[in-house]
Amino acid sequence: MSGALLEVNGVSVSFDGFKAINNLSIHFDKAELRAIIGPNGAGKTTFMDIVTGKTKPDVGSVKWGEQNISLLEMSESAIAMEGIGRKFQKPTVFEAQTVRQNLAMALKNPRGPFVVLAHRKTARNAERIEAIAKEIGLAESLTRIAGELSHGQKQWLEIGMLLAQEPRLLLVDEPAAGMTVDEREKTTAILKEAAKTRAVVVVEHDMEFVRRLDCKVTVLHEGAVLAEGSLDYVTSQQSVIDVYLGRDHA
Ligand code: ADP
Ligand code: MG
């Protein structure tokens, strides 16, 4: 067996006879940053739905961790407890609470027995909150009300709330959408840092953003992998130019 953190093999899923995911195989290492690109309807969101247990495939396997456990029989909450975090496009922070309170609430949502013990240690929690705030560029904003943050800062806060849960795999859907250039750059740095100690998978349309991520890229098309490699490699492939770039620049 390989040492992959997540291994998806031969997965298909149909909606009313339409194959949204078609014999998809893809895997991720324990500490890697990966970008997933592809035209609208390629199956990117459905792929994330499968990994998080929201959608169950018709065939195929999804194996997780050192024990190669199957995620297919597990509920969404059980999968989250296993250490798979997902960030949706729209930030969902608690607007009326401060940045610190938001991060504290995320810490209070333990996903294992050790975290429960750690939770009693308030000082440790405070340190943890400060470390996360620093990682997401909000160290100076801990006392600010989340509702007053910029769109980008809210996105970072939500990433921080996910990091507080210590996921081993973080799935992020279009983080750059609606961000300023500065915010995009900072977001790249946050995701790169997070991927040093876990797998981070980013679905993104913005090519400049993907270029800055400077990571392996998987191109999805019609529910399967069309190409995989560096951004320069995949964008040089005629098949990718035809179905993705060609359409994008049409
Ligand atoms: P992407 O995120 O790459 O744009 P999606 O995963 O959202 O693509 O969708 C892949 C295809 O599956 C699309 O054609 C979409 O219309 C279809 N699809 C996705 N979810 C459903 C659903 N719940 N019911 C019916 N069709 C769906
Ligand atoms: Mg989508």
GROMACS .gro file of C-alpha atoms and ligand atoms in nm:
model
  278
    1MET     CA    1   0.000   0.000   0.000
    2SER     CA    2   0.104   0.358  -0.055
    3GLY     CA    3   0.145   0.607   0.223
    4ALA     CA    4  -0.136   0.828   0.099
    5LEU     CA    5  -0.358   1.011   0.345
    6LEU     CA    6  -0.664   0.987   0.123
    7GLU     CA    7  -0.710   0.748  -0.164
    8VAL     CA    8  -1.008   0.773  -0.396
    9ASN     CA    9  -1.031   0.485  -0.644
   10GLY     CA   10  -1.271   0.421  -0.930
   11VAL     CA   11  -1.547   0.637  -0.787
   12SER     CA   12  -1.858   0.716  -0.989
   13VAL     CA   13  -2.175   0.897  -0.895
   14SER     CA   14  -2.482   0.966  -1.109
   15PHE     CA   15  -2.759   1.217  -1.064
   16ASP     CA   16  -3.069   1.113  -1.259
   17GLY     CA   17  -2.856   0.905  -1.493
   18PHE     CA   18  -2.596   1.179  -1.549
   19LYS     CA   19  -2.246   1.077  -1.439
   20ALA     CA   20  -2.120   1.376  -1.239
   21ILE     CA   21  -1.817   1.171  -1.125
   22ASN     CA   22  -1.694   0.910  -1.370
   23ASN     CA   23  -1.442   0.650  -1.252
   24LEU     CA   24  -1.243   0.911  -1.059
   25SER     CA   25  -0.916   0.812  -0.896
   26ILE     CA   26  -0.712   1.066  -0.701
   27HIS     CA   27  -0.495   1.059  -0.391
   28PHE     CA   28  -0.330   1.300  -0.153
   29ASP     CA   29  -0.021   1.277   0.064
   30LYS     CA   30  -0.009   1.359   0.434
   31ALA     CA   31   0.143   1.703   0.393
   32GLU     CA   32   0.074   1.846   0.053
   33LEU     CA   33  -0.087   2.143  -0.110
   34ARG     CA   34  -0.300   2.056  -0.414
   35ALA     CA   35  -0.504   2.270  -0.647
   36ILE     CA   36  -0.802   2.126  -0.831
   37ILE     CA   37  -0.913   2.314  -1.138
   38GLY     CA   38  -1.163   2.241  -1.412
   39PRO     CA   39  -1.455   2.395  -1.597
   40ASN     CA   40  -1.797   2.444  -1.442
   41GLY     CA   41  -1.971   2.112  -1.395
   42ALA     CA   42  -1.643   1.915  -1.394
   43GLY     CA   43  -1.738   1.757  -1.062
   44LYS     CA   44  -1.518   1.955  -0.823
   45THR     CA   45  -1.787   2.024  -0.565
   46THR     CA   46  -1.931   1.674  -0.598
   47PHE     CA   47  -1.580   1.538  -0.532
   48MET     CA   48  -1.568   1.734  -0.206
   49ASP     CA   49  -1.920   1.615  -0.121
   50ILE     CA   50  -1.802   1.255  -0.162
   51VAL     CA   51  -1.494   1.298   0.057
   52THR     CA   52  -1.696   1.466   0.333
   53GLY     CA   53  -1.973   1.205   0.320
   54LYS     CA   54  -2.245   1.437   0.192
   55THR     CA   55  -2.281   1.234  -0.127
   56LYS     CA   56  -2.234   0.857  -0.141
   57PRO     CA   57  -2.086   0.721  -0.466
   58ASP     CA   58  -2.247   0.441  -0.665
   59VAL     CA   59  -1.917   0.251  -0.696
   60GLY     CA   60  -1.554   0.289  -0.595
   61SER     CA   61  -1.360   0.328  -0.274
   62VAL     CA   62  -1.251   0.617  -0.052
   63LYS     CA   63  -0.977   0.510   0.190
   64TRP     CA   64  -0.844   0.723   0.472
   65GLY     CA   65  -0.536   0.729   0.693
   66GLU     CA   66  -0.278   0.473   0.797
   67GLN     CA   67  -0.544   0.207   0.851
   68ASN     CA   68  -0.700   0.261   0.508
   69ILE     CA   69  -1.042   0.289   0.664
   70SER     CA   70  -1.334   0.332   0.427
   71LEU     CA   71  -1.515   0.664   0.456
   72LEU     CA   72  -1.811   0.534   0.257
   73GLU     CA   73  -1.990   0.381   0.554
   74MET     CA   74  -1.932   0.686   0.773
   75SER     CA   75  -2.163   0.978   0.846
   76GLU     CA   76  -2.062   1.337   0.770
   77SER     CA   77  -1.998   1.410   1.137
   78ALA     CA   78  -1.792   1.093   1.184
   79ILE     CA   79  -1.580   1.192   0.883
   80ALA     CA   80  -1.531   1.541   1.029
   81MET     CA   81  -1.422   1.380   1.356
   82GLU     CA   82  -1.166   1.177   1.160
   83GLY     CA   83  -0.998   1.506   1.076
   84ILE     CA   84  -1.144   1.619   0.745
   85GLY     CA   85  -1.237   1.986   0.748
   86ARG     CA   86  -1.417   2.173   0.473
   87LYS     CA   87  -1.435   2.539   0.401
   88PHE     CA   88  -1.727   2.648   0.188
   89GLN     CA   89  -1.715   2.954  -0.037
   90LYS     CA   90  -1.922   3.178   0.186
   91PRO     CA   91  -1.759   3.253   0.522
   92THR     CA   92  -1.971   3.142   0.815
   93VAL     CA   93  -1.819   3.313   1.118
   94PHE     CA   94  -2.020   3.432   1.418
   95GLU     CA   95  -2.058   3.796   1.319
   96ALA     CA   96  -2.154   3.929   1.664
   97GLN     CA   97  -1.857   3.765   1.840
   98THR     CA   98  -1.497   3.877   1.851
   99VAL     CA   99  -1.222   3.704   1.658
  100ARG     CA  100  -1.100   3.553   1.986
  101GLN     CA  101  -1.447   3.423   2.074
  102ASN     CA  102  -1.486   3.271   1.730
  103LEU     CA  103  -1.156   3.085   1.762
  104ALA     CA  104  -1.239   2.983   2.120
  105MET     CA  105  -1.568   2.832   2.004
  106ALA     CA  106  -1.388   2.636   1.736
  107LEU     CA  107  -1.149   2.499   1.999
  108LYS     CA  108  -1.446   2.401   2.215
  109ASN     CA  109  -1.567   2.170   1.944
  110PRO     CA  110  -1.329   1.886   2.018
  111ARG     CA  111  -1.290   1.600   1.779
  112GLY     CA  112  -1.107   1.360   2.011
  113PRO     CA  113  -1.057   1.269   2.379
  114PHE     CA  114  -0.719   1.443   2.401
  115VAL     CA  115  -0.867   1.770   2.291
  116VAL     CA  116  -1.125   1.745   2.571
  117LEU     CA  117  -0.845   1.722   2.827
  118ALA     CA  118  -0.660   2.011   2.669
  119HIS     CA  119  -0.977   2.218   2.676
  120ARG     CA  120  -0.971   2.229   3.057
  121LYS     CA  121  -0.638   2.403   3.038
  122THR     CA  122  -0.751   2.756   2.970
  123ALA     CA  123  -0.400   2.895   2.947
  124ARG     CA  124  -0.311   2.641   2.683
  125ASN     CA  125  -0.623   2.738   2.490
  126ALA     CA  126  -0.530   3.106   2.501
  127GLU     CA  127  -0.187   3.021   2.362
  128ARG     CA  128  -0.342   2.811   2.092
  129ILE     CA  129  -0.581   3.092   1.993
  130GLU     CA  130  -0.294   3.335   1.970
  131ALA     CA  131  -0.087   3.096   1.760
  132ILE     CA  132  -0.375   3.040   1.518
  133ALA     CA  133  -0.451   3.413   1.501
  134LYS     CA  134  -0.090   3.471   1.406
  135GLU     CA  135  -0.102   3.200   1.142
  136ILE     CA  136  -0.408   3.361   0.980
  137GLY     CA  137  -0.277   3.717   1.007
  138LEU     CA  138  -0.530   3.828   1.270
  139ALA     CA  139  -0.302   3.849   1.574
  140GLU     CA  140  -0.373   4.222   1.603
  141SER     CA  141  -0.747   4.173   1.556
  142LEU     CA  142  -0.839   3.930   1.836
  143THR     CA  143  -1.069   4.179   2.010
  144ARG     CA  144  -1.241   4.294   1.692
  145ILE     CA  145  -1.602   4.199   1.620
  146ALA     CA  146  -1.599   3.946   1.336
  147GLY     CA  147  -1.883   4.124   1.157
  148GLU     CA  148  -1.657   4.426   1.109
  149LEU     CA  149  -1.378   4.234   0.939
  150SER     CA  150  -1.319   4.260   0.565
  151HIS     CA  151  -1.438   3.975   0.343
  152GLY     CA  152  -1.083   3.841   0.323
  153GLN     CA  153  -1.031   3.860   0.698
  154LYS     CA  154  -1.355   3.669   0.754
  155GLN     CA  155  -1.230   3.399   0.520
  156TRP     CA  156  -0.904   3.378   0.715
  157LEU     CA  157  -1.094   3.360   1.042
  158GLU     CA  158  -1.295   3.070   0.911
  159ILE     CA  159  -0.975   2.898   0.799
  160GLY     CA  160  -0.845   2.959   1.152
  161MET     CA  161  -1.159   2.805   1.301
  162LEU     CA  162  -1.102   2.499   1.087
  163LEU     CA  163  -0.733   2.484   1.185
  164ALA     CA  164  -0.840   2.496   1.550
  165GLN     CA  165  -1.000   2.157   1.490
  166GLU     CA  166  -0.663   2.027   1.376
  167PRO     CA  167  -0.778   1.864   1.053
  168ARG     CA  168  -0.541   1.630   0.873
  169LEU     CA  169  -0.710   1.720   0.546
  170LEU     CA  170  -0.852   2.061   0.472
  171LEU     CA  171  -1.076   2.109   0.168
  172VAL     CA  172  -1.115   2.468   0.053
  173ASP     CA  173  -1.365   2.580  -0.211
  174GLU     CA  174  -1.266   2.891  -0.411
  175PRO     CA  175  -1.093   3.091  -0.138
  176ALA     CA  176  -0.986   3.373  -0.371
  177ALA     CA  177  -1.337   3.466  -0.484
  178GLY     CA  178  -1.423   3.825  -0.394
  179MET     CA  179  -1.078   3.902  -0.252
  180THR     CA  180  -0.848   4.193  -0.325
  181VAL     CA  181  -0.505   4.121  -0.472
  182ASP     CA  182  -0.344   4.178  -0.131
  183GLU     CA  183  -0.590   3.945   0.036
  184ARG     CA  184  -0.527   3.679  -0.226
  185GLU     CA  185  -0.155   3.693  -0.164
  186LYS     CA  186  -0.204   3.658   0.209
  187THR     CA  187  -0.445   3.370   0.157
  188THR     CA  188  -0.185   3.189  -0.053
  189ALA     CA  189   0.066   3.225   0.231
  190ILE     CA  190  -0.184   3.096   0.489
  191LEU     CA  191  -0.272   2.790   0.282
  192LYS     CA  192   0.094   2.715   0.206
  193GLU     CA  193   0.181   2.732   0.574
  194ALA     CA  194  -0.116   2.513   0.671
  195ALA     CA  195  -0.010   2.253   0.413
  196LYS     CA  196   0.327   2.202   0.583
  197THR     CA  197   0.162   1.990   0.850
  198ARG     CA  198  -0.149   1.858   0.674
  199ALA     CA  199  -0.301   1.805   0.333
  200VAL     CA  200  -0.473   2.112   0.191
  201VAL     CA  201  -0.684   2.074  -0.124
  202VAL     CA  202  -0.795   2.394  -0.292
  203VAL     CA  203  -1.059   2.419  -0.564
  204GLU     CA  204  -0.994   2.742  -0.747
  205HIS     CA  205  -1.083   2.915  -1.073
  206ASP     CA  206  -0.835   3.199  -1.048
  207MET     CA  207  -0.523   3.093  -1.241
  208GLU     CA  208  -0.302   3.361  -1.088
  209PHE     CA  209  -0.398   3.232  -0.748
  210VAL     CA  210  -0.320   2.875  -0.849
  211ARG     CA  211   0.014   2.989  -0.991
  212ARG     CA  212   0.105   3.150  -0.660
  213LEU     CA  213   0.010   2.836  -0.471
  214ASP     CA  214   0.297   2.678  -0.665
  215CYS     CA  215   0.180   2.322  -0.609
  216LYS     CA  216   0.069   2.010  -0.793
  217VAL     CA  217  -0.245   2.070  -0.996
  218THR     CA  218  -0.519   1.822  -1.084
  219VAL     CA  219  -0.748   1.910  -1.374
  220LEU     CA  220  -1.096   1.759  -1.353
  221HIS     CA  221  -1.318   1.723  -1.656
  222GLU     CA  222  -1.646   1.534  -1.685
  223GLY     CA  223  -1.595   1.381  -1.344
  224ALA     CA  224  -1.249   1.236  -1.403
  225VAL     CA  225  -0.884   1.345  -1.392
  226LEU     CA  226  -0.783   1.495  -1.725
  227ALA     CA  227  -0.426   1.590  -1.630
  228GLU     CA  228  -0.207   1.616  -1.324
  229GLY     CA  229   0.126   1.785  -1.258
  230SER     CA  230   0.269   2.134  -1.233
  231LEU     CA  231   0.053   2.420  -1.354
  232ASP     CA  232   0.290   2.476  -1.647
  233TYR     CA  233   0.269   2.107  -1.738
  234VAL     CA  234  -0.109   2.075  -1.726
  235THR     CA  235  -0.173   2.403  -1.907
  236SER     CA  236   0.061   2.288  -2.185
  237GLN     CA  237  -0.150   1.977  -2.249
  238GLN     CA  238  -0.368   2.009  -2.559
  239SER     CA  239  -0.653   1.821  -2.388
  240VAL     CA  240  -0.655   2.079  -2.109
  241ILE     CA  241  -0.635   2.371  -2.350
  242ASP     CA  242  -0.927   2.227  -2.546
  243VAL     CA  243  -1.168   2.163  -2.262
  244TYR     CA  244  -1.069   2.416  -2.004
  245LEU     CA  245  -0.853   2.703  -2.116
  246GLY     CA  246  -1.010   2.711  -2.460
  247ARG     CA  247  -1.353   2.749  -2.314
  248ASP     CA  248  -1.235   2.987  -2.043
  249HIS     CA  249  -1.091   3.233  -2.292
  250ALA     CA  250  -1.364   3.188  -2.550
  251ADP     P1  251  -1.817   2.186  -1.034
  251ADP     O1  252  -1.810   2.209  -0.887
  251ADP     O2  253  -1.690   2.135  -1.093
  251ADP     O3  254  -1.867   2.306  -1.109
  251ADP     P2  255  -2.031   2.002  -0.964
  251ADP     O4  256  -1.964   1.897  -0.884
  251ADP     O5  257  -2.105   2.105  -0.888
  251ADP     O6  258  -1.925   2.069  -1.062
  251ADP     O7  259  -2.134   1.937  -1.066
  251ADP     C1  260  -2.099   1.832  -1.154
  251ADP     C2  261  -2.221   1.797  -1.236
  251ADP     O8  262  -2.317   1.728  -1.155
  251ADP     C3  263  -2.294   1.916  -1.291
  251ADP     O9  264  -2.341   1.886  -1.420
  251ADP     C4  265  -2.410   1.935  -1.195
  251ADP    O10  266  -2.520   1.997  -1.260
  251ADP     C5  267  -2.440   1.796  -1.152
  251ADP     N1  268  -2.491   1.787  -1.013
  251ADP     C6  269  -2.420   1.817  -0.903
  251ADP     N2  270  -2.493   1.795  -0.791
  251ADP     C7  271  -2.615   1.751  -0.834
  251ADP     C8  272  -2.735   1.710  -0.768
  251ADP     N3  273  -2.746   1.710  -0.635
  251ADP     N4  274  -2.839   1.672  -0.846
  251ADP     C9  275  -2.830   1.670  -0.980
  251ADP     N5  276  -2.719   1.707  -1.048
  251ADP    C10  277  -2.612   1.746  -0.977
  252MG      MG  278  -1.839   2.380  -0.769
   0.00000   0.00000   0.00000
